[in-house]
Amino acid sequence: MSDFLLELRCEEIPARMQAGARAELQKLFAREMDAAGVSVGEVQVFSTPRRLALIAKGLPQATEAVREEAKGPPVGAPDAAVDGFCNKNGVTRDQLEERDVKGRATWFAVIEKPGRATSEVLAAAIPAIIRDFSWPKSMRWGAASLSTESLRWVRPLSGIVALLGDELVACEVGGIASGHVTRGHRFHASGDIAIANAGDYAAKLRAAHVIVDHEERQDIIREGAAKAAAEAGLTLVADEGLVVENAGLTEWPVPLLGRFDEAFLDVPPEVIQLTARVNQKYFVCEDAGGKLANAFVCTANIVASDGGAAIVDGNRKVLAARLSDARFFWELDQKTKLREQAKKLERITFHEKLGTVADKVDRVAKLAAWLVSDARAPNGDHNLARQAAELCKSDLVTEMVGEFPELQGLMGGYYAEKEGLPQEVAEAIRDHYKPVGQDDEVPTAPLTVAVSLADKLDNLFSFFNIDIVPTGSKDPFALRRAALGYLRLVQANGLELSLEQAAQAWGGLGRAKLGTRVSEFLSDRLAVQLRDEGVRHDYISASREWKGQPDSRTDRIEARARALTSFLETEDGTNLLAGYKRAANILKKEDWDATAPQATGDEDPLENVDDPQMREIYAEQAKATLAYEPEPAEAALIAALAEAEPRAAMAVANEDFAVAMAALASLRAPIDAFFDNVTVNDPDQDKRKARLDLLAQFRVAVHKVADFSKIEG
């Protein structure tokens, strides 16, 4: 067994491509080894800005010999068929074997493939890996680049190290021959470095100021940056993405702390952090009070003789220039009121079929005012809600958001505060995009909730109205994200909002069907969201109707599905479901439609639901309609239905689904006893009809709580 080392050295690989490159190298290596029948032990893949490296442990010296058999045409087949079979398998006619297959003579080809030296397999695999390598962007270079068939790589490939044990794996790709030699750090090491085998690769490069393991470099940056901040009495603002990016930019990372002018702290902290992060790849720090400090941590790629003072000073000057631009934008934007900025939205197209962003703002403002006034979802001041909605997109035309689109909403909130607008209006503008994802904070301030809901509902109503809906993996207008945001807002704030009513408030009377379409889409997304919480999709399906129509309130669908989940986890629930399915199957087989129930004469059928005497009267009335004396189990089910059905109906009307499920639970024992002791398809047609009607009544009672026919299993 031997270890294999492959290093592909080139000019600087962009940090953002390195993780994908490591995965691609491992995938292609596995493909080649599997195809050659080479068993591989542990595989490690590393990257630095100037190299990709792979170490595969425990490779055999040679592949095993393989004997393959291929079934061919029958003996006596046309010569063309036999010759084609021979050519396909690389054998001659005299090498074919005749065998009996189910009484028929058939030709077989036996191909003996001798084992190959692993070094030979690798020598063929390396060029294939390099030529098949997929980069997000690649280039050709040199004189050979005139041909489209020339080698492509992310940056010009300059060297290949390929060693199996201590032996060189000789190969050549694009005029670059493999060898034992690599290069160290661009500044700290000069000359070639001879690698003996995979075992000394990392150590020899470390001696040349190259840390091959990207995860080790990440640890150095993460710990070194935190230490540098702590030594200055500060706390590093954690940023794992920045850790990974800096590790991809350096081969010998050295975190250094610097300071910038305190005057820049007048700019919003998010702007400073984004400027430092996006433009310069710097970390920022906070003081003991949790406020942004005038400090940054950069990551050098060298060990400076002056301790890094010159490097820090140079980076400070570059950051100062960037922050000066940010401060200029900050001050310039404040010279124009948000109301004036909003007028510029008329020049920005939201969608060719939906008008401008200004048109969208009008729709959002109208809907936000309706939400806090008429719908009271949530309750609030409709004038402030309209004001916040009318200004929520104004920062899209500011200089700051033009430079940093990630700050939209946030900058609007800051500008609103500077104008002296009410605090709740500023907060609504700032947070109206939230929640953006599954882990994002969910607003709870009434005004913010109203504007956020209105913004997301406008997106949903608008695009569904012009029949642009997500399909498969395509969702160009992020409607699934808007749906998730809507659901999380409703859940976190306990809102009861009819989407049919919301659609009519958005687009006028006659838009109820639009609300139904959107509610069905939201119910699908709700099923996806709740799946991880143990709420099955079919429980959502069983809860999607209300009074015979699609339920347009997602909160009610969720509450019913959760109650159903809890109920069906109990023994009563499991057995009742089994009894329901048995009853439903009988009714389906008999193609049975129950006769219409007789009116009781009560003005309100639920009026006497809690009166024990009336429940007995209802049960006696049900038995009185029978032309025969019911059997004890049959009478018990009649009585149980007379008691449970109105109780469940009242609980559902009150949206107390736990109580409704408890009412259904009382039917479990009577329905089990009925099936155990009563013959449904009795020869007596009166009995058969009455018992089928009773099962139909049982099915109706269950359906009033949830549509059990949608439940799988």
XYZ file of C-alpha atoms in Angstrom:
713
model
C 0.000 0.000 0.000
C 1.228 3.499 -0.858
C 0.016 7.058 -0.377
C -0.552 9.246 -3.412
C 0.092 12.994 -3.601
C -1.215 15.265 -6.331
C -0.523 19.001 -6.306
C -1.796 21.326 -9.037
C -0.023 24.667 -8.755
C -1.150 27.833 -10.518
C -1.560 31.562 -10.114
C -3.961 32.879 -7.436
C -7.232 30.963 -7.223
C -10.125 33.254 -6.159
C -11.080 32.525 -2.551
C -14.745 32.064 -3.432
C -13.885 29.193 -5.816
C -11.657 27.148 -3.554
C -14.301 25.151 -1.663
C -15.929 24.107 -4.932
C -12.530 23.260 -6.414
C -11.707 20.951 -3.507
C -14.992 19.120 -3.953
C -14.474 18.891 -7.724
C -10.968 17.467 -7.342
C -12.174 14.810 -4.912
C -15.118 13.915 -7.143
C -13.031 13.535 -10.307
C -10.336 11.537 -8.517
C -12.992 9.162 -7.137
C -14.489 8.836 -10.625
C -11.180 7.831 -12.174
C -10.294 5.384 -9.418
C -13.714 3.744 -9.461
C -13.552 3.358 -13.241
C -10.135 1.684 -12.954
C -11.146 -0.529 -10.043
C -8.638 1.003 -7.619
C -9.697 0.843 -3.980
C -8.824 4.021 -2.074
C -8.571 4.650 1.645
C -8.831 8.102 3.228
C -8.733 11.060 0.838
C -7.726 14.552 1.966
C -8.050 17.632 -0.221
C -6.425 21.001 0.534
C -6.253 24.398 -1.102
C -4.234 27.587 -0.838
C -4.397 30.617 -3.127
C -1.722 29.040 -5.342
C -2.393 25.321 -5.260
C -4.866 22.445 -4.998
C -3.585 19.303 -3.312
C -4.944 15.794 -2.817
C -3.525 13.010 -0.653
C -5.051 9.537 -1.066
C -3.934 6.932 1.439
C -3.645 3.183 1.088
C -3.545 2.734 -2.688
C -2.565 -0.755 -3.915
C 0.475 -1.222 -6.132
C -1.703 -2.652 -8.901
C -5.319 -3.340 -9.721
C -6.626 -6.895 -9.585
C -7.049 -8.956 -12.732
C -10.646 -9.015 -13.945
C -12.500 -11.706 -15.869
C -15.615 -10.533 -17.658
C -18.182 -12.478 -19.644
C -20.520 -11.105 -22.276
C -23.485 -12.941 -23.747
C -23.706 -12.706 -27.516
C -25.991 -13.816 -30.333
C -27.109 -17.446 -30.727
C -25.041 -19.866 -32.748
C -26.131 -19.614 -36.364
C -26.887 -15.892 -36.182
C -25.958 -13.769 -39.219
C -22.245 -13.097 -39.610
C -22.815 -9.338 -39.245
C -24.301 -9.830 -35.778
C -21.471 -12.097 -34.635
C -18.776 -9.780 -36.044
C -20.382 -6.777 -34.387
C -20.393 -8.596 -31.048
C -16.706 -9.508 -31.445
C -15.710 -5.959 -32.343
C -17.643 -4.565 -29.396
C -15.848 -6.820 -26.922
C -12.410 -6.809 -28.561
C -12.234 -10.535 -29.323
C -11.972 -12.680 -32.443
C -14.360 -15.425 -33.564
C -12.015 -18.178 -32.491
C -12.012 -16.786 -28.938
C -15.778 -17.133 -28.540
C -17.164 -19.900 -26.351
C -20.304 -21.839 -27.157
C -22.675 -22.404 -24.238
C -26.159 -23.731 -23.759
C -28.726 -21.122 -22.652
C -32.183 -22.592 -22.045
C -31.603 -25.282 -24.640
C -30.166 -22.942 -27.229
C -26.497 -22.710 -28.244
C -25.223 -19.182 -27.636
C -21.901 -17.432 -28.165
C -20.107 -15.964 -25.151
C -17.064 -13.714 -25.053
C -14.672 -14.138 -22.127
C -12.468 -11.088 -21.611
C -9.469 -11.433 -19.379
C -8.244 -8.054 -18.165
C -4.889 -8.271 -16.445
C -4.166 -6.021 -13.481
C -2.561 -2.649 -14.152
C 0.065 -0.875 -12.139
C -1.556 1.853 -10.057
C 1.062 4.321 -11.251
C -0.054 3.622 -14.810
C -3.690 4.193 -13.829
C -2.788 7.489 -12.129
C -0.694 8.639 -15.083
C -3.776 8.331 -17.278
C -6.143 9.741 -14.635
C -4.304 13.007 -13.911
C -4.680 14.502 -17.425
C -8.334 13.427 -17.465
C -8.950 15.124 -14.108
C -7.310 18.368 -15.215
C -9.063 18.513 -18.584
C -12.487 17.645 -17.125
C -12.165 20.053 -14.191
C -15.118 22.435 -13.919
C -14.480 26.020 -12.785
C -17.074 28.805 -12.508
C -14.720 30.781 -14.757
C -11.606 29.541 -16.547
C -9.056 30.801 -19.051
C -6.601 29.761 -21.755
C -3.122 31.252 -21.890
C 0.058 31.408 -23.928
C 0.540 30.637 -27.588
C -1.601 27.499 -27.309
C -4.614 29.623 -26.343
C -5.212 30.371 -30.025
C -6.784 26.919 -30.194
C -10.102 26.254 -28.515
C -8.783 22.765 -27.731
C -6.042 24.123 -25.490
C -5.979 23.540 -21.751
C -8.319 25.638 -19.619
C -7.750 26.371 -15.923
C -8.871 28.999 -13.431
C -5.464 30.712 -13.724
C -2.383 29.612 -15.703
C -1.300 26.184 -14.497
C 2.413 26.203 -13.629
C 3.283 22.882 -12.003
C 2.185 19.339 -11.182
C 3.500 17.162 -8.375
C 2.396 13.528 -8.649
C 3.955 10.951 -6.324
C 2.890 7.411 -5.484
C 4.904 6.507 -2.435
C 8.403 7.751 -3.261
C 8.006 7.228 -6.997
C 7.117 9.845 -9.566
C 3.902 9.341 -11.529
C 5.043 10.569 -14.930
C 2.457 12.471 -16.963
C 2.140 15.640 -19.012
C -0.752 18.054 -19.458
C -0.640 21.104 -21.694
C 3.131 20.955 -21.929
C 3.521 20.761 -18.131
C 5.255 17.606 -16.940
C 4.798 16.185 -13.462
C 7.709 16.222 -11.045
C 8.896 16.216 -7.439
C 9.257 19.985 -7.223
C 6.894 22.627 -5.839
C 7.242 26.227 -4.690
C 6.819 27.806 -1.273
C 5.550 31.221 -0.150
C 5.786 33.912 -2.796
C 7.814 36.250 -0.533
C 9.183 34.142 2.328
C 10.631 31.259 0.289
C 12.733 31.229 -2.850
C 13.758 28.383 -5.100
C 12.338 24.932 -5.629
C 11.213 22.562 -2.877
C 11.691 18.861 -3.524
C 8.928 16.659 -2.173
C 9.885 13.063 -1.411
C 6.403 11.663 -0.768
C 2.963 12.509 0.582
C 4.193 12.153 4.145
C 6.565 15.126 4.081
C 4.522 17.377 1.800
C 2.813 19.502 4.472
C 5.940 19.733 6.643
C 8.218 20.895 3.827
C 5.736 23.530 2.712
C 5.279 24.733 6.290
C 9.035 25.226 6.440
C 8.595 27.385 3.336
C 5.857 29.474 5.038
C 2.910 27.729 3.391
C 0.163 26.182 5.553
C -1.479 23.731 3.177
C -4.503 22.875 5.326
C -7.180 25.518 4.723
C -8.947 24.607 7.973
C -5.762 25.234 9.950
C -5.440 28.657 8.323
C -9.047 29.386 9.256
C -8.311 28.501 12.879
C -5.259 30.771 12.898
C -7.302 33.684 11.530
C -10.276 33.088 13.821
C -8.182 32.785 16.968
C -5.572 35.373 15.998
C -8.124 38.048 15.141
C -10.005 37.460 18.411
C -6.722 37.624 20.341
C -5.637 40.857 18.656
C -8.987 42.467 19.536
C -8.878 41.199 23.126
C -5.372 42.586 23.644
C -6.778 45.999 22.729
C -9.674 45.612 25.195
C -12.176 44.976 22.402
C -14.370 42.138 21.165
C -14.147 40.856 17.609
C -17.422 40.839 15.665
C -17.580 37.193 14.543
C -17.850 36.683 10.788
C -17.275 33.108 9.669
C -17.635 33.978 5.998
C -14.806 36.477 6.349
C -12.670 33.860 8.120
C -13.073 31.474 5.182
C -12.424 34.206 2.624
C -9.236 35.414 4.308
C -8.008 31.824 4.574
C -8.491 31.585 0.832
C -6.442 34.753 0.286
C -3.405 33.830 2.384
C -0.882 31.003 2.664
C 0.680 32.282 5.909
C -2.044 34.330 7.665
C -1.082 36.953 10.231
C -4.035 38.880 11.809
C -3.170 42.517 12.636
C -5.244 45.131 14.475
C -5.428 48.733 13.302
C -7.376 51.894 14.120
C -9.332 54.386 12.034
C -10.462 57.942 12.798
C -13.212 58.063 15.441
C -14.991 60.727 13.392
C -16.160 57.982 11.035
C -18.239 56.480 13.842
C -20.920 59.053 13.022
C -21.738 56.828 10.048
C -24.157 53.964 10.885
C -22.225 50.945 12.193
C -23.670 48.625 9.559
C -22.208 50.855 6.856
C -18.763 50.765 8.452
C -18.882 47.001 8.874
C -20.057 46.447 5.305
C -17.427 48.811 3.924
C -14.687 47.026 5.853
C -15.978 43.572 5.007
C -16.957 43.846 1.358
C -14.315 46.232 0.088
C -11.339 45.329 2.288
C -12.030 41.904 3.854
C -11.488 43.354 7.356
C -13.081 42.326 10.633
C -14.535 45.010 12.905
C -14.570 45.220 16.705
C -16.897 46.317 19.480
C -16.076 48.043 22.754
C -17.101 46.835 26.204
C -20.517 48.467 25.777
C -21.262 46.552 22.579
C -20.835 49.600 20.330
C -18.735 49.580 17.201
C -15.147 50.614 17.950
C -12.793 52.504 15.669
C -10.740 49.365 15.119
C -10.343 46.776 12.403
C -8.438 43.517 11.975
C -6.797 42.793 8.644
C -5.078 39.553 7.638
C -1.581 39.884 6.240
C 0.087 37.180 4.156
C 3.599 37.823 5.451
C 5.502 38.179 8.715
C 6.781 41.760 8.684
C 10.027 42.752 10.343
C 8.364 45.789 11.959
C 5.602 43.699 13.503
C 3.178 44.710 10.764
C 3.089 48.457 11.520
C 3.585 49.453 7.884
C 0.973 46.941 6.715
C -1.554 48.247 9.243
C -0.863 51.839 8.258
C -1.361 51.093 4.591
C -4.620 49.272 5.256
C -5.793 52.113 7.509
C -5.316 54.616 4.668
C -7.239 52.458 2.229
C -10.086 51.963 4.736
C -10.154 55.694 5.473
C -10.702 56.416 1.786
C -13.570 53.927 1.677
C -15.142 55.332 4.841
C -14.817 58.858 3.485
C -16.923 57.798 0.510
C -19.481 56.195 2.822
C -19.664 59.341 4.986
C -20.133 61.449 1.869
C -23.091 59.295 0.779
C -24.515 59.403 4.323
C -24.425 63.183 4.487
C -25.586 63.689 0.903
C -28.643 61.440 1.281
C -29.810 63.347 4.364
C -30.177 66.521 2.307
C -33.202 65.013 0.541
C -36.327 64.043 2.491
C -37.663 60.531 2.093
C -40.912 61.934 0.711
C -38.939 63.574 -2.105
C -36.906 60.436 -2.678
C -40.167 58.476 -3.030
C -41.110 60.521 -6.088
C -38.082 59.101 -7.913
C -39.585 55.621 -7.605
C -41.870 56.534 -10.516
C -38.827 56.116 -12.778
C -38.099 52.536 -11.642
C -40.047 49.676 -13.204
C -41.143 47.041 -10.731
C -42.399 44.682 -13.451
C -43.558 45.405 -16.982
C -47.061 44.128 -16.141
C -47.207 45.608 -12.643
C -46.039 49.168 -13.167
C -43.392 51.082 -11.282
C -42.054 50.751 -7.764
C -44.191 53.813 -6.959
C -47.266 51.832 -8.023
C -46.208 49.005 -5.753
C -45.761 51.435 -2.865
C -49.331 52.707 -3.376
C -50.682 49.161 -3.186
C -48.612 48.344 -0.101
C -49.748 51.550 1.653
C -53.410 50.812 0.952
C -53.084 47.246 2.222
C -51.056 48.209 5.321
C -53.717 50.747 6.351
C -56.429 48.098 5.895
C -54.500 45.558 7.964
C -54.266 47.770 11.050
C -57.739 49.316 10.778
C -60.345 46.968 9.274
C -58.565 43.618 9.643
C -56.870 44.519 12.953
C -54.127 42.099 11.988
C -52.367 43.624 13.807
C -54.159 46.486 15.537
C -52.540 49.904 15.076
C -52.706 53.467 13.752
C -53.693 53.349 10.094
C -52.285 56.820 9.389
C -48.847 55.843 10.660
C -49.059 52.526 8.822
C -49.798 54.338 5.565
C -46.975 56.811 6.188
C -44.450 54.045 6.865
C -45.556 52.086 3.811
C -45.380 55.135 1.552
C -41.766 55.735 2.589
C -40.537 52.138 2.956
C -38.957 51.957 -0.513
C -37.592 55.512 -0.644
C -34.043 54.501 0.236
C -33.786 52.450 -2.967
C -32.839 55.662 -4.803
C -30.317 56.878 -2.206
C -26.591 56.950 -2.890
C -25.828 54.679 0.046
C -28.148 51.881 -1.059
C -26.876 52.323 -4.602
C -23.397 51.508 -3.271
C -24.545 48.832 -0.800
C -27.857 47.227 -1.891
C -27.693 45.000 1.193
C -28.584 48.057 3.313
C -32.011 48.724 1.772
C -34.613 49.175 4.473
C -31.961 49.678 7.120
C -30.811 52.993 5.651
C -34.402 54.106 5.214
C -34.870 53.630 8.957
C -31.796 55.712 9.747
C -32.857 58.505 7.390
C -36.367 58.491 8.892
C -34.872 58.931 12.370
C -32.718 61.806 11.148
C -35.836 63.480 9.710
C -37.543 63.251 13.077
C -40.309 60.905 11.938
C -42.091 58.861 14.648
C -39.902 56.058 15.981
C -42.419 53.360 15.072
C -42.452 54.638 11.470
C -38.647 54.526 11.310
C -38.635 50.992 12.732
C -41.288 49.859 10.253
C -39.234 51.209 7.338
C -36.056 49.612 8.690
C -37.502 46.137 9.317
C -40.224 45.759 6.707
C -38.178 43.243 4.686
C -37.955 40.934 7.691
C -38.028 38.013 8.101
C -35.795 37.330 5.114
C -35.029 33.683 5.907
C -35.862 30.838 8.254
C -33.453 32.080 10.921
C -34.070 35.805 10.594
C -35.671 37.845 13.365
C -39.460 38.203 13.090
C -40.887 41.694 13.732
C -43.499 42.056 16.468
C -44.090 45.833 16.522
C -47.637 46.298 15.110
C -46.685 48.936 12.539
C -43.697 46.951 11.313
C -45.764 43.774 11.079
C -48.429 45.565 9.038
C -45.978 47.028 6.513
C -44.015 43.786 6.255
C -47.184 41.756 5.701
C -48.474 44.247 3.149
C -45.190 44.165 1.220
C -45.110 40.372 1.067
C -48.808 40.028 0.268
C -48.487 42.574 -2.530
C -45.732 40.482 -4.097
C -47.869 37.353 -3.849
C -51.124 38.906 -5.038
C -49.445 40.857 -7.837
C -47.590 37.976 -9.432
C -50.357 35.426 -8.936
C -52.752 37.910 -10.520
C -50.656 37.909 -13.730
C -50.135 34.122 -13.502
C -46.447 34.245 -12.607
C -46.049 31.528 -10.001
C -43.085 29.435 -8.823
C -42.579 26.268 -10.841
C -40.152 23.539 -9.829
C -36.834 25.109 -8.944
C -37.698 28.378 -10.689
C -38.790 31.252 -8.479
C -37.309 34.415 -10.049
C -39.356 36.799 -7.905
C -38.704 34.995 -4.586
C -42.374 34.242 -3.943
C -41.518 31.226 -1.809
C -39.419 33.493 0.400
C -42.317 35.954 0.606
C -44.614 33.075 1.559
C -42.278 31.919 4.320
C -42.035 35.489 5.599
C -45.826 35.784 5.671
C -46.209 32.492 7.547
C -43.604 33.397 10.150
C -45.180 36.816 10.727
C -48.619 35.258 11.220
C -47.229 32.590 13.559
C -45.061 34.888 15.682
C -47.809 37.477 16.120
C -50.824 35.167 16.478
C -52.670 36.792 13.570
C -56.007 35.619 12.185
C -56.039 36.940 8.633
C -58.364 35.862 5.840
C -56.486 35.965 2.547
C -59.745 36.240 0.633
C -60.565 39.441 2.507
C -56.985 40.668 2.120
C -57.117 40.085 -1.632
C -60.321 42.115 -1.899
C -58.794 44.906 0.178
C -55.778 44.813 -2.149
C -57.545 44.675 -5.507
C -61.239 45.337 -4.908
C -64.333 43.157 -4.754
C -64.216 40.056 -6.902
C -60.654 39.175 -5.887
C -61.670 36.448 -3.438
C -60.568 33.718 -5.859
C -57.133 35.337 -6.040
C -56.957 35.117 -2.259
C -57.925 31.438 -2.467
C -55.131 30.730 -4.970
C -52.575 32.439 -2.778
C -53.859 30.674 0.347
C -53.479 27.298 -1.377
C -49.888 28.201 -2.278
C -49.235 29.298 1.293
C -50.733 26.068 2.612
C -48.277 24.119 0.467
C -45.404 26.167 1.894
C -46.824 25.655 5.395
C -46.640 21.893 4.860
C -42.953 22.229 3.936
C -42.257 24.493 6.909
C -43.946 22.224 9.467
C -42.505 18.989 8.117
C -39.430 19.253 10.326
C -41.690 19.722 13.354
C -43.365 16.368 12.782
C -46.555 17.708 11.177
C -47.147 15.552 8.112
C -48.179 17.059 4.805
C -51.327 14.944 4.674
C -52.419 16.372 8.040
C -52.184 19.817 6.434
C -54.237 18.516 3.490
C -56.849 17.160 5.897
C -57.176 20.618 7.486
C -57.449 22.826 4.395
C -61.236 23.101 4.099
C -63.514 25.312 6.160
C -67.288 25.064 5.833
C -66.914 23.259 2.514
C -64.567 25.825 0.979
C -60.758 26.168 0.904
C -59.683 27.773 4.166
C -58.019 31.140 3.501
C -56.600 31.427 7.029
C -53.233 29.713 7.374
C -53.288 30.104 11.158
C -56.444 28.015 11.364
C -55.051 25.378 9.017
C -51.931 25.122 11.158
C -53.867 24.944 14.443
C -56.104 22.175 13.140
C -53.143 20.223 11.674
C -51.223 20.446 14.941
C -54.256 19.255 16.918
C -54.722 16.427 14.425
C -51.065 15.453 14.807
C -51.380 15.266 18.578
C -54.632 13.312 18.355
C -53.374 10.728 15.859
C -50.324 10.052 18.036
C -52.673 8.651 20.700
C -54.137 5.158 20.746
C -57.659 6.581 20.435
C -56.624 8.586 17.387
C -54.924 5.654 15.675
C -57.867 3.326 16.246
C -60.441 5.949 15.265
C -58.575 6.520 11.994
C -58.648 2.784 11.349
C -62.380 2.720 12.095
C -62.951 5.699 9.810
C -61.084 4.083 6.933
C -63.055 0.872 7.404
C -66.334 2.794 7.357
C -65.247 4.856 4.349
C -64.221 1.738 2.425
C -67.572 0.078 3.091
C -69.457 3.175 1.959
C -67.274 3.487 -1.133
C -67.734 -0.169 -2.020
C -71.500 0.170 -1.612
C -71.482 3.541 -3.418
C -73.637 4.771 -0.571
C -75.075 8.277 -0.143
C -76.757 8.767 3.213
C -80.302 10.028 3.400
C -80.674 13.603 4.558
C -80.820 13.922 8.364
C -84.146 14.879 9.872
C -84.452 18.387 11.334
C -84.767 18.472 15.132
C -86.925 21.544 15.185
C -84.345 23.533 17.115
C -83.616 27.006 15.832
C -79.923 26.447 16.662
C -78.702 22.821 16.385
C -75.963 23.531 18.922
C -78.194 25.296 21.393
C -78.689 22.279 23.664
C -75.395 20.523 23.026
C -74.419 20.599 26.703
C -77.824 19.502 28.007
C -77.664 15.761 28.950
C -81.439 15.424 28.688
C -81.452 16.822 25.150
C -78.629 14.483 24.114
C -80.781 11.568 25.269
C -83.725 12.984 23.334
C -81.591 13.270 20.159
C -80.463 9.666 20.568
C -84.008 8.442 21.150
C -85.171 10.345 18.066
C -82.470 8.642 16.016
C -83.514 5.195 17.281
C -87.195 6.012 16.762
C -86.627 6.425 13.031
C -85.501 2.797 12.804
C -87.960 0.108 11.730
C -86.333 -2.387 14.093
C -84.805 -2.603 17.538
C -81.079 -1.778 17.157
C -78.494 -4.124 18.590
C -76.707 -2.883 21.748
C -73.470 -1.895 19.933
C -75.513 -0.164 17.236
C -77.539 1.750 19.815
C -74.346 2.719 21.614
C -72.874 4.201 18.418
C -76.122 6.088 17.747
C -75.985 7.557 21.249
C -72.284 8.363 20.998
C -72.797 10.170 17.692
C -75.739 12.108 19.115
C -73.449 13.347 21.863
C -70.119 13.723 20.046
C -71.208 15.217 16.728
C -72.730 18.481 18.054
C -69.960 18.829 20.645
C -67.295 18.493 17.953
C -69.181 20.876 15.679
C -69.358 23.507 18.415
C -65.642 23.124 19.189
C -64.767 23.517 15.511
C -66.998 26.591 15.271
C -65.095 28.025 18.249
C -61.804 26.956 16.602
C -60.948 24.875 19.637
C -59.583 21.929 17.709
C -58.145 20.115 20.721
C -61.660 19.876 22.196
C -63.001 18.781 18.811
C -60.451 15.970 18.690
C -61.393 14.972 22.240
C -65.028 14.722 21.123
C -63.978 12.437 18.283
C -62.000 10.310 20.735
C -65.277 9.403 22.457
C -66.341 7.623 19.240
C -63.370 5.271 19.225
C -64.823 2.584 21.515
C -68.390 2.651 20.033
C -67.146 2.346 16.426
C -64.819 -0.524 17.384
C -67.658 -2.315 19.160
C -70.002 -1.673 16.220
C -67.645 -3.366 13.743
C -66.993 -6.241 16.170
C -70.639 -7.012 16.940
C -72.874 -5.690 14.146
C -73.296 -6.987 10.607
C -73.556 -3.978 8.313
C -74.659 -5.811 5.160
C -77.529 -7.569 6.902
C -79.954 -9.577 4.699
C -82.719 -7.365 6.110
C -82.642 -4.356 3.753
C -84.020 -1.989 6.407
C -81.187 -2.882 8.749
C -78.593 -2.677 5.978
C -79.814 0.781 4.917
C -79.960 2.094 8.483
C -76.475 0.838 9.302
C -74.951 2.254 6.142
C -76.644 5.571 6.986
C -75.138 5.326 10.467
C -71.654 4.837 9.034
C -72.253 7.776 6.717
C -73.277 9.865 9.735
C -70.063 8.767 11.474
C -68.036 9.834 8.431
C -69.773 13.205 8.340
C -69.108 13.739 12.044
C -65.414 13.058 11.536
C -65.235 15.291 8.441
C -66.606 18.212 10.426
C -63.369 18.138 12.385
C -60.918 17.199 9.604
C -61.009 15.428 6.253
C -59.669 12.039 7.319
C -59.903 10.820 3.717
C -56.773 12.872 2.945
C -54.719 11.067 5.601
C -52.350 8.476 4.203
C -51.574 5.074 5.671
